[in-house]
Tab-separated table of C-alpha atoms and ligand atoms in Angstrom:
chain	number	residue	atom	x	y	z
A	74	MET	CA	36.771	-14.511	-10.980
A	75	SER	CA	35.463	-13.875	-14.576
A	76	HIS	CA	31.767	-13.228	-15.066
A	77	ASP	CA	31.869	-13.688	-18.885
A	78	LEU	CA	29.675	-16.792	-18.867
A	79	ASN	CA	25.904	-16.041	-18.701
A	80	PRO	CA	26.035	-12.239	-18.085
A	81	THR	CA	23.053	-10.430	-17.088
A	82	THR	CA	21.883	-8.029	-19.893
A	83	ILE	CA	20.777	-4.571	-18.774
A	84	GLY	CA	19.214	-2.325	-21.219
A	85	ILE	CA	19.513	1.339	-21.022
A	86	GLY	CA	17.136	3.955	-21.980
A	87	LEU	CA	19.527	7.168	-22.424
A	88	LEU	CA	17.619	10.598	-22.240
A	89	GLY	CA	20.008	13.069	-23.792
A	90	CYS	CA	23.146	12.728	-25.800
A	91	GLY	CA	24.939	16.038	-25.568
A	92	THR	CA	28.027	16.794	-23.586
A	93	VAL	CA	27.531	14.237	-20.879
A	94	GLY	CA	25.380	11.734	-22.613
A	95	GLY	CA	27.595	11.568	-25.481
A	96	SER	CA	30.563	11.214	-23.413
A	97	LEU	CA	28.850	8.252	-21.459
A	98	VAL	CA	28.152	6.426	-24.948
A	99	GLU	CA	32.044	6.831	-25.858
A	100	LEU	CA	32.839	5.632	-22.259
A	101	LEU	CA	30.709	2.714	-22.037
A	102	ASP	CA	31.689	1.475	-25.637
A	103	ALA	CA	35.385	1.729	-24.223
A	104	ARG	CA	34.759	0.002	-20.964
A	105	HIS	CA	31.903	-2.361	-21.949
A	106	ASP	CA	34.025	-5.587	-22.022
A	107	GLU	CA	35.869	-4.780	-18.871
A	108	ILE	CA	32.692	-3.993	-16.934
A	109	GLN	CA	31.255	-7.218	-18.203
A	110	ARG	CA	34.315	-9.311	-17.221
A	111	ARG	CA	34.253	-7.553	-13.524
A	112	THR	CA	30.526	-7.486	-12.614
A	113	GLY	CA	28.822	-10.159	-15.077
A	114	ILE	CA	26.701	-7.379	-16.309
A	115	ASP	CA	26.356	-6.647	-20.114
A	116	LEU	CA	25.300	-2.806	-20.381
A	117	ARG	CA	23.273	-2.188	-23.683
A	118	ILE	CA	22.098	1.143	-24.839
A	119	VAL	CA	18.647	0.315	-26.344
A	120	ARG	CA	17.080	3.826	-26.956
A	121	VAL	CA	18.511	7.331	-27.044
A	122	ALA	CA	16.386	10.238	-26.907
A	123	VAL	CA	17.473	13.555	-28.305
A	124	ARG	CA	15.649	16.748	-29.688
A	125	ASP	CA	17.032	16.432	-33.299
A	126	THR	CA	17.249	12.596	-34.436
A	127	SER	CA	18.823	13.920	-37.755
A	128	THR	CA	21.991	14.926	-36.098
A	129	PRO	CA	24.561	11.994	-36.198
A	130	ARG	CA	25.604	10.969	-32.779
A	131	PRO	CA	28.936	9.011	-32.765
A	132	GLY	CA	28.684	5.517	-31.442
A	133	VAL	CA	24.876	5.651	-31.600
A	134	ALA	CA	23.102	3.637	-34.476
A	135	SER	CA	20.604	5.814	-36.004
A	136	GLU	CA	17.757	3.226	-35.452
A	137	LEU	CA	18.103	3.752	-31.771
A	138	LEU	CA	17.561	7.487	-31.748
A	139	VAL	CA	14.039	8.882	-30.801
A	140	ASP	CA	12.745	12.232	-30.050
A	141	ASP	CA	10.270	11.154	-27.544
A	142	PRO	CA	11.833	10.612	-24.270
A	143	ARG	CA	8.989	8.269	-23.100
A	144	ALA	CA	9.842	5.952	-25.967
A	145	ALA	CA	13.256	5.429	-24.382
A	146	ILE	CA	11.719	4.984	-21.020
A	147	ASP	CA	9.009	2.610	-21.944
A	148	HIS	CA	10.725	0.285	-24.330
A	149	VAL	CA	10.210	-3.322	-23.254
A	150	ASP	CA	14.190	-3.916	-23.387
A	151	VAL	CA	15.050	-0.724	-21.149
A	152	ASP	CA	15.530	-1.770	-17.722
A	153	LEU	CA	17.285	1.394	-16.309
A	154	VAL	CA	17.046	5.023	-17.353
A	155	VAL	CA	19.790	7.609	-17.619
A	156	GLU	CA	18.645	11.143	-17.553
A	157	THR	CA	21.495	13.604	-19.130
A	158	MET	CA	18.937	15.881	-20.975
A	159	GLY	CA	18.659	18.536	-18.250
A	160	GLY	CA	15.309	20.671	-17.622
A	161	ILE	CA	13.080	20.656	-14.759
A	162	ASP	CA	9.420	20.684	-15.537
A	163	GLY	CA	8.994	17.809	-18.280
A	164	THR	CA	11.757	15.886	-16.979
A	165	LEU	CA	10.368	15.752	-13.663
A	166	GLU	CA	7.407	13.527	-15.109
A	167	LEU	CA	9.720	11.632	-17.115
A	168	VAL	CA	11.957	10.409	-14.142
A	169	ASP	CA	8.826	9.972	-12.071
A	170	ALA	CA	7.395	7.692	-14.556
A	171	ALA	CA	10.659	5.776	-14.854
A	172	LEU	CA	10.692	5.215	-11.118
A	173	GLY	CA	7.117	4.486	-11.102
A	174	ALA	CA	7.664	1.739	-13.608
A	175	GLY	CA	10.284	0.058	-11.488
A	176	LYS	CA	13.296	1.381	-13.589
A	177	PRO	CA	16.131	2.791	-11.579
A	178	VAL	CA	17.156	6.227	-12.768
A	179	VAL	CA	20.729	7.540	-12.845
A	180	THR	CA	20.705	11.421	-13.236
A	181	ALA	CA	23.121	14.261	-13.703
A	182	ASN	CA	20.459	16.876	-13.110
A	183	LYS	CA	21.143	18.880	-10.076
A	184	ALA	CA	18.360	21.500	-10.960
A	185	LEU	CA	15.722	18.808	-11.036
A	186	LEU	CA	16.980	17.238	-7.749
A	187	ALA	CA	17.298	20.565	-6.028
A	188	ALA	CA	13.875	21.384	-6.837
A	189	HIS	CA	11.988	18.043	-6.398
A	190	GLY	CA	14.549	15.735	-4.564
A	191	PRO	CA	12.061	14.481	-1.844
A	192	ARG	CA	9.406	13.749	-4.134
A	193	LEU	CA	11.803	11.752	-6.459
A	194	HIS	CA	13.717	9.804	-3.494
A	195	GLU	CA	10.087	8.866	-2.507
A	196	ALA	CA	9.054	7.693	-5.911
A	197	ALA	CA	12.315	5.593	-6.022
A	198	ALA	CA	11.740	4.286	-2.551
A	199	ARG	CA	8.177	3.353	-3.761
A	200	GLY	CA	9.343	1.705	-6.791
A	201	GLY	CA	11.962	-0.180	-5.024
A	202	VAL	CA	14.770	0.987	-7.177
A	203	ASP	CA	17.785	3.331	-7.138
A	204	LEU	CA	17.828	6.899	-7.743
A	205	ALA	CA	21.560	7.599	-8.393
A	206	LEU	CA	22.818	11.091	-8.493
A	207	GLU	CA	26.504	11.189	-7.968
A	208	ALA	CA	27.304	13.135	-11.199
A	209	SER	CA	24.875	15.819	-10.110
A	210	VAL	CA	27.334	17.410	-7.813
A	211	ALA	CA	30.997	18.560	-8.637
A	212	ALA	CA	30.737	16.292	-11.645
A	213	GLY	CA	33.874	14.096	-11.662
A	214	ILE	CA	34.336	13.991	-7.906
A	215	PRO	CA	32.740	11.076	-6.145
A	216	LEU	CA	30.901	13.012	-3.021
A	217	ILE	CA	27.454	11.735	-3.089
A	218	ARG	CA	28.194	8.236	-2.272
A	219	PRO	CA	30.528	9.243	0.719
A	220	LEU	CA	27.808	11.652	1.882
A	221	ARG	CA	24.984	9.000	1.380
A	222	GLU	CA	26.950	5.792	2.685
A	223	SER	CA	30.371	6.241	4.540
A	224	LEU	CA	29.287	9.433	6.111
A	225	VAL	CA	25.573	8.517	7.022
A	226	GLY	CA	26.443	8.026	10.704
A	227	GLU	CA	28.624	11.210	11.009
A	228	ASP	CA	27.669	14.483	12.600
A	229	ILE	CA	28.362	16.804	9.804
A	230	SER	CA	28.776	20.482	10.740
A	231	ARG	CA	29.780	22.088	7.532
A	232	VAL	CA	30.390	21.423	3.985
A	233	MET	CA	32.167	24.287	2.019
A	234	GLY	CA	33.665	24.172	-1.474
A	235	ILE	CA	33.995	25.287	-5.115
A	236	LEU	CA	31.056	23.723	-6.814
A	237	ASN	CA	30.929	25.194	-10.230
A	238	GLY	CA	33.485	24.313	-12.834
A	239	THR	CA	32.439	27.232	-15.170
A	240	THR	CA	32.997	30.107	-12.823
A	241	ASN	CA	36.184	28.585	-11.267
A	242	TYR	CA	37.406	28.526	-14.720
A	243	ILE	CA	36.222	32.205	-15.694
A	244	LEU	CA	37.791	33.371	-12.326
A	245	SER	CA	41.016	31.577	-12.927
A	246	GLN	CA	41.187	32.795	-16.298
A	247	MET	CA	40.642	36.457	-15.238
A	248	THR	CA	43.234	36.092	-12.313
A	249	GLU	CA	45.914	34.092	-13.992
A	250	HIS	CA	45.842	35.549	-17.796
A	251	GLY	CA	43.677	38.750	-17.327
A	252	ALA	CA	41.072	37.482	-19.644
A	253	GLY	CA	37.991	39.278	-20.119
A	254	TYR	CA	34.810	38.019	-18.399
A	255	ALA	CA	33.005	37.547	-21.750
A	256	ASP	CA	35.766	35.725	-23.410
A	257	ALA	CA	36.381	33.272	-20.360
A	258	LEU	CA	32.526	32.350	-20.404
A	259	ALA	CA	32.700	31.499	-24.237
A	260	ASP	CA	35.699	29.329	-23.709
A	261	ALA	CA	33.953	27.560	-20.733
A	262	GLN	CA	30.749	26.810	-22.926
A	263	ALA	CA	33.117	25.719	-25.751
A	264	LEU	CA	34.744	23.308	-23.338
A	265	GLY	CA	31.453	21.738	-22.306
A	266	TYR	CA	31.568	23.044	-18.912
A	267	ALA	CA	28.555	25.443	-18.855
A	268	GLU	CA	24.892	24.792	-18.465
A	269	ALA	CA	22.507	25.061	-21.591
A	270	ASP	CA	21.873	28.400	-20.078
A	271	PRO	CA	25.058	29.669	-18.611
A	272	THR	CA	23.254	32.370	-16.555
A	273	ALA	CA	22.806	29.256	-14.250
A	274	ASP	CA	26.580	29.157	-13.792
A	275	VAL	CA	27.651	32.860	-13.643
A	276	GLY	CA	24.372	33.667	-11.497
A	277	GLY	CA	25.299	31.042	-8.834
A	278	HIS	CA	22.055	28.995	-9.185
A	279	ASP	CA	23.951	25.830	-10.467
A	280	ALA	CA	25.995	25.987	-7.405
A	281	ALA	CA	23.146	26.804	-5.246
A	282	ALA	CA	21.240	23.359	-6.616
A	283	LYS	CA	24.305	21.552	-5.634
A	284	ALA	CA	24.501	23.183	-2.186
A	285	ALA	CA	20.928	22.130	-1.674
A	286	ILE	CA	21.477	18.431	-2.705
A	287	ILE	CA	24.760	18.397	-0.256
A	288	ALA	CA	22.820	20.116	2.469
A	289	THR	CA	19.848	17.426	2.074
A	290	LEU	CA	22.192	14.398	2.254
A	291	ALA	CA	24.610	15.822	4.692
A	292	PHE	CA	21.932	16.847	7.255
A	293	GLY	CA	19.141	14.308	6.379
A	294	ALA	CA	16.557	17.000	5.775
A	295	SER	CA	15.225	18.584	2.665
A	296	VAL	CA	16.927	21.802	1.560
A	297	THR	CA	15.865	23.302	-1.833
A	298	SER	CA	17.415	25.653	-4.225
A	299	SER	CA	15.000	28.330	-2.738
A	300	ASP	CA	16.649	27.880	0.674
A	301	VAL	CA	20.083	28.811	-0.397
A	302	HIS	CA	21.192	32.429	-0.383
A	303	THR	CA	22.554	32.858	-3.728
A	304	GLU	CA	25.010	35.407	-5.664
A	305	GLY	CA	26.848	34.820	-8.462
A	306	ILE	CA	29.949	36.140	-10.089
A	307	THR	CA	28.745	38.653	-12.655
A	308	THR	CA	29.693	41.852	-10.732
A	309	ILE	CA	33.086	40.675	-10.076
A	310	THR	CA	35.458	42.754	-12.036
A	311	SER	CA	39.090	42.454	-13.052
A	312	GLU	CA	39.789	45.408	-10.696
A	313	ASP	CA	38.334	43.487	-7.733
A	314	ILE	CA	40.397	40.389	-8.544
A	315	ALA	CA	43.640	42.607	-8.806
A	316	LEU	CA	42.700	44.404	-5.509
A	317	ALA	CA	42.019	41.010	-3.632
A	318	GLY	CA	45.192	39.842	-5.051
A	319	ARG	CA	47.276	42.846	-3.672
A	320	LEU	CA	45.559	42.144	-0.305
A	321	GLY	CA	46.596	38.479	-0.239
A	322	TYR	CA	43.266	36.993	-1.370
A	323	ALA	CA	41.857	35.132	-4.313
A	324	ILE	CA	38.247	35.434	-5.323
A	325	LYS	CA	36.450	32.133	-5.573
A	326	LEU	CA	32.653	31.367	-5.800
A	327	LEU	CA	31.968	29.248	-2.708
A	328	GLY	CA	29.030	26.950	-1.533
A	329	ILE	CA	28.580	26.653	2.062
A	330	VAL	CA	26.183	24.587	4.033
A	331	GLU	CA	26.219	24.394	7.842
A	332	ARG	CA	24.360	22.905	10.619
A	333	GLY	CA	24.540	25.048	14.019
A	334	ALA	CA	24.067	23.756	17.565
A	335	ASP	CA	20.336	24.707	17.299
A	336	GLY	CA	19.775	22.382	14.400
A	337	ARG	CA	19.115	25.055	11.862
A	338	VAL	CA	20.631	24.722	8.531
A	339	ALA	CA	22.278	27.793	6.642
A	340	ALA	CA	22.952	27.504	2.962
A	341	ARG	CA	24.627	30.056	0.857
A	342	VAL	CA	26.554	30.522	-2.425
A	343	HIS	CA	28.419	33.643	-3.025
A	344	PRO	CA	31.790	34.998	-4.171
A	345	ALA	CA	34.287	35.172	-1.451
A	346	MET	CA	37.864	36.486	-0.387
A	347	VAL	CA	39.974	33.289	0.226
A	348	PRO	CA	43.335	33.902	1.720
A	349	GLU	CA	46.051	32.794	-0.969
A	350	THR	CA	47.345	30.231	1.628
A	351	HIS	CA	44.048	28.622	1.830
A	352	PRO	CA	43.701	25.200	0.105
A	353	LEU	CA	40.641	26.404	-1.867
A	354	ALA	CA	42.685	29.475	-3.357
A	355	THR	CA	44.856	27.057	-5.298
A	356	VAL	CA	41.885	25.364	-6.993
A	357	ARG	CA	42.073	26.440	-10.534
A	358	ASP	CA	40.496	25.884	-14.058
A	359	SER	CA	37.238	23.853	-13.949
A	360	PHE	CA	38.416	21.879	-10.793
A	361	ASN	CA	36.175	21.725	-7.846
A	362	ALA	CA	37.023	21.090	-4.171
A	363	VAL	CA	34.902	20.290	-1.166
A	364	PHE	CA	35.572	20.161	2.452
A	365	VAL	CA	33.435	18.301	4.819
A	366	GLU	CA	33.647	18.804	8.421
A	367	GLY	CA	32.229	16.375	11.104
A	368	ALA	CA	32.637	15.348	14.633
A	369	GLY	CA	34.280	12.170	14.062
A	370	VAL	CA	36.180	12.654	10.885
A	371	ASP	CA	37.300	16.126	11.567
A	372	GLN	CA	38.189	17.251	8.158
A	373	LEU	CA	37.899	15.633	4.708
A	374	MET	CA	38.670	17.322	1.370
A	375	PHE	CA	37.401	16.082	-2.166
A	376	TYR	CA	39.208	17.397	-5.221
A	377	GLY	CA	38.541	16.847	-8.897
A	378	ARG	CA	37.305	17.920	-12.063
A	379	GLY	CA	34.045	19.782	-11.521
A	380	ALA	CA	32.533	19.956	-15.039
A	381	GLY	CA	33.020	18.448	-18.375
A	382	GLY	CA	31.831	15.551	-20.428
A	383	HIS	CA	34.002	12.874	-19.519
A	384	PRO	CA	34.812	13.497	-15.831
A	385	THR	CA	30.963	13.685	-15.455
A	386	ALA	CA	30.098	10.482	-17.475
A	387	ALA	CA	32.755	8.573	-15.439
A	388	MET	CA	30.263	9.276	-12.392
A	389	VAL	CA	27.101	8.331	-14.382
A	390	LEU	CA	28.731	5.203	-15.306
A	391	GLY	CA	29.724	4.252	-11.834
A	392	ASP	CA	26.239	4.748	-10.941
A	393	VAL	CA	24.894	2.711	-14.091
A	394	ILE	CA	26.851	0.040	-12.839
A	395	ASP	CA	25.808	0.018	-9.155
A	396	ALA	CA	22.196	0.554	-9.936
A	397	ALA	CA	22.418	-2.492	-12.596
A	398	ILE	CA	23.964	-4.903	-9.855
A	399	ASN	CA	21.299	-3.714	-7.291
A	400	LEU	CA	18.681	-4.491	-9.966
A	401	ARG	CA	20.192	-7.739	-10.765
A	402	SER	CA	19.889	-8.569	-6.842
A	403	GLY	CA	16.525	-6.979	-6.430
A	404	THR	CA	17.927	-4.408	-3.860
A	405	ALA	CA	18.059	-0.622	-3.833
A	406	ARG	CA	19.597	2.090	-1.650
A	407	SER	CA	17.021	4.672	-0.344
A	408	VAL	CA	17.825	8.045	1.660
A	409	GLY	CA	14.966	7.595	4.033
A	410	PRO	CA	12.619	10.438	5.112
A	411	LEU	CA	13.628	13.988	4.426
A	412	PRO	CA	11.677	16.429	6.408
A	413	PRO	CA	12.055	19.975	5.577
A	414	ALA	CA	15.149	21.548	7.229
A	415	ASP	CA	14.792	24.553	9.398
A	416	ILE	CA	16.607	27.338	7.586
A	417	ARG	CA	18.700	30.056	9.094
A	418	PRO	CA	18.384	33.234	7.193
A	419	ILE	CA	21.428	35.029	5.694
A	420	ASP	CA	20.858	38.119	8.148
A	421	GLU	CA	22.339	35.818	10.990
A	422	LEU	CA	25.553	35.277	9.341
A	423	SER	CA	28.401	36.247	11.128
A	424	SER	CA	31.605	36.854	8.854
A	425	ALA	CA	34.378	38.952	7.984
A	426	TYR	CA	33.633	41.559	5.105
A	427	TYR	CA	35.506	43.375	2.385
A	428	VAL	CA	33.996	46.620	1.284
A	429	SER	CA	35.268	48.968	-1.535
A	430	LEU	CA	33.901	52.166	-2.103
A	431	ASP	CA	34.656	55.578	-3.809
A	432	ALA	CA	34.552	58.823	-1.762
A	433	ARG	CA	35.361	62.415	-1.878
A	434	ASP	CA	39.100	63.013	-1.009
A	435	GLU	CA	38.418	65.648	1.526
A	436	PRO	CA	39.183	66.086	5.225
A	437	GLY	CA	36.821	64.614	7.483
A	438	VAL	CA	35.272	61.950	5.095
A	439	LEU	CA	37.335	59.088	6.309
A	440	ALA	CA	36.177	59.966	9.968
A	441	ALA	CA	32.473	60.251	8.819
A	442	ILE	CA	32.632	56.807	7.159
A	443	ALA	CA	34.592	55.168	10.054
A	444	GLN	CA	31.781	56.642	12.156
A	445	VAL	CA	29.157	54.850	10.222
A	446	PHE	CA	30.863	51.476	10.487
A	447	GLY	CA	31.106	52.094	14.407
A	448	GLU	CA	27.708	53.190	14.821
A	449	ARG	CA	26.408	49.849	13.316
A	450	GLY	CA	28.806	47.878	15.516
A	451	VAL	CA	31.105	46.845	12.658
A	452	SER	CA	34.747	47.037	13.633
A	453	ILE	CA	37.312	47.790	10.992
A	454	ARG	CA	40.257	45.484	10.687
A	455	SER	CA	42.102	47.248	8.089
A	456	MET	CA	41.726	49.984	5.452
A	457	GLU	CA	43.580	51.102	2.309
A	458	GLN	CA	43.279	54.180	0.506
A	459	GLU	CA	44.068	54.988	-3.295
A	460	GLY	CA	43.912	58.404	-4.663
A	461	LEU	CA	41.475	58.957	-7.927
A	462	GLY	CA	42.123	62.546	-8.647
A	463	ASP	CA	39.485	64.367	-6.345
A	464	GLN	CA	38.207	61.218	-5.191
A	465	ALA	CA	39.887	58.239	-3.328
A	466	ARG	CA	39.173	54.422	-3.446
A	467	LEU	CA	38.720	53.071	0.127
A	468	VAL	CA	39.054	49.371	0.826
A	469	PHE	CA	38.044	48.073	4.195
A	470	ILE	CA	38.322	44.626	5.817
A	471	THR	CA	36.054	44.249	8.998
A	472	HIS	CA	36.315	41.996	11.887
A	473	GLN	CA	33.305	39.526	12.306
A	474	ALA	CA	29.894	41.134	12.104
A	475	THR	CA	26.461	39.901	11.346
A	476	GLU	CA	25.293	40.258	7.940
A	477	SER	CA	22.343	42.593	9.128
A	478	ASP	CA	24.804	44.946	10.472
A	479	LEU	CA	27.016	44.983	7.549
A	480	GLN	CA	23.972	45.611	5.205
A	481	ALA	CA	22.719	48.312	7.475
A	482	THR	CA	26.158	49.967	7.387
A	483	LEU	CA	26.266	49.723	3.377
A	484	GLU	CA	22.715	51.291	3.332
A	485	ASP	CA	23.736	54.227	5.634
A	486	LEU	CA	27.256	54.476	3.763
A	487	ARG	CA	24.917	55.136	0.610
A	488	GLY	CA	23.110	57.890	2.342
A	489	LEU	CA	26.360	59.939	3.050
A	490	ASP	CA	27.011	62.648	0.525
A	491	ALA	CA	30.478	61.999	0.500
A	492	VAL	CA	30.272	58.672	-0.759
A	493	LYS	CA	30.011	58.327	-4.368
A	494	ASN	CA	29.905	54.623	-5.062
A	495	ILE	CA	29.959	51.483	-3.297
A	496	GLY	CA	32.032	49.114	-5.299
A	497	GLN	CA	32.016	45.742	-3.868
A	498	MET	CA	31.151	43.631	-0.670
A	499	LEU	CA	32.625	40.311	-0.387
A	500	ARG	CA	32.599	38.018	2.516
A	501	VAL	CA	36.078	36.979	3.761
A	502	ILE	CA	36.939	33.666	4.479
A	503	GLU	CA	39.334	33.140	7.583
A	504	ALA	CA	42.674	31.390	7.000
B	20	NAP	P1	23.672	19.224	-23.480
B	20	NAP	O1	24.990	19.178	-23.977
B	20	NAP	O2	22.888	20.473	-23.937
B	20	NAP	O3	22.788	18.013	-23.856
B	20	NAP	C1	21.414	17.984	-23.485
B	20	NAP	C2	20.897	16.777	-24.350
B	20	NAP	O4	19.426	16.548	-24.157
B	20	NAP	C3	20.903	16.896	-25.796
B	20	NAP	O5	21.331	15.848	-26.566
B	20	NAP	C4	19.513	17.463	-26.189
B	20	NAP	O6	19.175	16.877	-27.730
B	20	NAP	C5	18.754	16.388	-25.315
B	20	NAP	N1	17.511	16.972	-24.873
B	20	NAP	C6	17.129	18.162	-24.175
B	20	NAP	N2	15.973	18.407	-24.088
B	20	NAP	C7	15.181	17.146	-24.715
B	20	NAP	C8	14.068	16.821	-24.867
B	20	NAP	N3	12.941	17.454	-24.254
B	20	NAP	N4	13.681	15.705	-25.391
B	20	NAP	C9	14.815	15.143	-26.019
B	20	NAP	N5	15.986	15.366	-25.889
B	20	NAP	C10	16.329	16.364	-25.350
B	20	NAP	O7	23.576	19.189	-21.821
B	20	NAP	P2	24.763	18.472	-20.873
B	20	NAP	O8	25.925	19.484	-20.543
B	20	NAP	O9	25.304	17.272	-21.420
B	20	NAP	O10	23.943	18.608	-19.400
B	20	NAP	C11	23.019	17.402	-19.064
B	20	NAP	C12	22.685	17.378	-17.880
B	20	NAP	O11	23.882	17.093	-17.262
B	20	NAP	C13	22.135	18.672	-17.193
B	20	NAP	O12	21.178	18.479	-16.404
B	20	NAP	C14	23.606	19.074	-16.546
B	20	NAP	O13	23.136	20.302	-15.483
B	20	NAP	C15	24.137	17.982	-16.126
B	20	NAP	N6	25.632	18.186	-15.835
B	20	NAP	C16	26.415	18.597	-16.898
B	20	NAP	C17	27.799	18.678	-16.673
B	20	NAP	C18	28.591	19.250	-17.748
B	20	NAP	O14	29.847	19.466	-17.341
B	20	NAP	N7	28.273	19.760	-19.009
B	20	NAP	C19	28.316	18.161	-15.458
B	20	NAP	C20	27.397	17.594	-14.513
B	20	NAP	C21	26.132	17.550	-14.680
B	20	NAP	P3	19.905	17.733	-28.872
B	20	NAP	O15	21.374	16.990	-28.861
B	20	NAP	O16	19.231	17.224	-30.160
B	20	NAP	O17	19.796	18.955	-28.644
B	21	HSE	N1	27.807	23.730	-15.367
B	21	HSE	C1	28.284	23.095	-14.291
B	21	HSE	C2	29.667	23.553	-13.779
B	21	HSE	C3	28.344	21.476	-14.972
B	21	HSE	O1	30.345	24.504	-14.458
B	21	HSE	O2	29.997	23.195	-12.804
B	21	HSE	C4	28.960	20.655	-13.688
B	21	HSE	O3	27.815	20.402	-12.727
C-alpha cells in the first residue's frame, strides 16, 4: 500500500550538524520519498542548531540555521527533536525541555544517557513521548531495540563486546600495520570516529557510557558511567601487542556487564587479551561486536560499524521514523522504573591475568617472584622469559584469581628489589 496521499508532516528540530547530524541530513534527503511512501510520514527538517551558523552545511538552507538550540526545540513547526550535538550539562536541560514540551527526542548521546538516563526516561514517560537512543551504543548496530523490546522478558546474564570504534581502529592499525598510536588516533579523528574530545575514546569513558546504557536496559536497573570500572588503551604499547600475538592473543578494549546469581551487577571496560580463536579477536577496524548471553536465547552476537557518520545516522533515522509513527498514533514506549543497580566492585572479579615485568637476571630471582604469586594464592599457568642484557622480561599468565589477590601480588612484586618494572597487567578472556 502506498501512503503518498495525505501524508502526516513531522517537523524535526536538529541539534548539531557535525559528523552524525550532517550525515542524517544527507540520508534523510536521499530516503525522504521512500520513507513517505512506506510510512505515510513526510519528515521535514525545520531548524538546525549549530555553534557557527556562518559555516555552510550541505543540504541545509541557511535560513534554517540557528545558534540557539532552544530555537530549534521551541519552533512551532518542530514536532520531534534530534540531538546530535553531544555534551552533558547544557544538553540535559535541552533534552529535558523538549520532552517536557511533549516532543519526542532521538539522541546519539551516550555520555548524557549514562549520566542522566533515569531522569530522562522519566521525563519522556511524563511527557508521553519517546526517548529513542539506538545510535548511542555501537553506532550502526541495532542493539538497543533488541534489548528494550525483543529481549525485555529474557533473563540476561552477561553482555560483552567491543563497544568503541576509535580504539578498535587504533588497536587494529597498530596490530596489522605496525602503525604508531598517535598516527592511528589522528586517522580515527579524520574518519569521524572519535569523540569531540578523543580522550573519551582512548581513556575508555565512551565505552563505559555504552556499557552503563547496556547494563541499564539488560538488567532493568540504573547503571551510570561512575559504576563502571574503566581503563583505556593509553598504556598499550606496540610491544604489548607483539608479545600478545606471540602468545596467541589479540588485545581488544572490551566492555563487559554481568549480573550474578545474587542479583548484583558488575560493569567494566578495560583492554583484554582475547584468544586469536575467539570471534572478538577477528573484529577489526571501526567495527564493534556485542555478545548477549541469556537463559532462553543462550548466545546472540551483534556485529557492525561501531562509529562514523553514516552508520550512526542510519540508526538515528530509524529512531526518527519510529518516534514519528508513535507520535502520529499518540503512543510511546517507555522503559519502566529503573531502581539503582546493586554494583559488585571490581575487587571481586575472578579472571585469568597476563603480567609482564622486568627483573634482574640472577639466580633466585624467578623463585622469589613465583613465591610472591604463591603467597597471594595466584597460580601461574605459564611463564616466558626473554633476556635483556643483565635483566630479563618475564611474562606470566595466571589461572583464575580474584582481582584483589592479583593487585596485592603486583603491590608485593613492586616491593621486590630484583623487580625493576611492572610492565603490563591485562585480564585474559578464556577461549
Ligand atoms: P561533531 O561532529 O562534533 O558535531 C557536533 C555538532 O553539534 C556540530 O555541528 C556543532 O556545531 C554542534 N554543537 C555543539 N555544541 C553546540 C551548542 N552548544 N549549540 C549549538 N550547536 C552545537 O560530533 P559528532 O561526532 O557528530 O557527535 C555528536 C553526538 O553523537 C555525540 O553525542 C557523540 O557521542 C554521538 N555519536 C557520535 C558517533 C560518531 O561516530 N561520530 C557515533 C555515535 C554517537 P558546529 O558544527 O558549528 O561546531
Ligand atoms: N567515538 C565513538 C566510537 C563513536 O569511536 O565508538 C561511536 O559511539
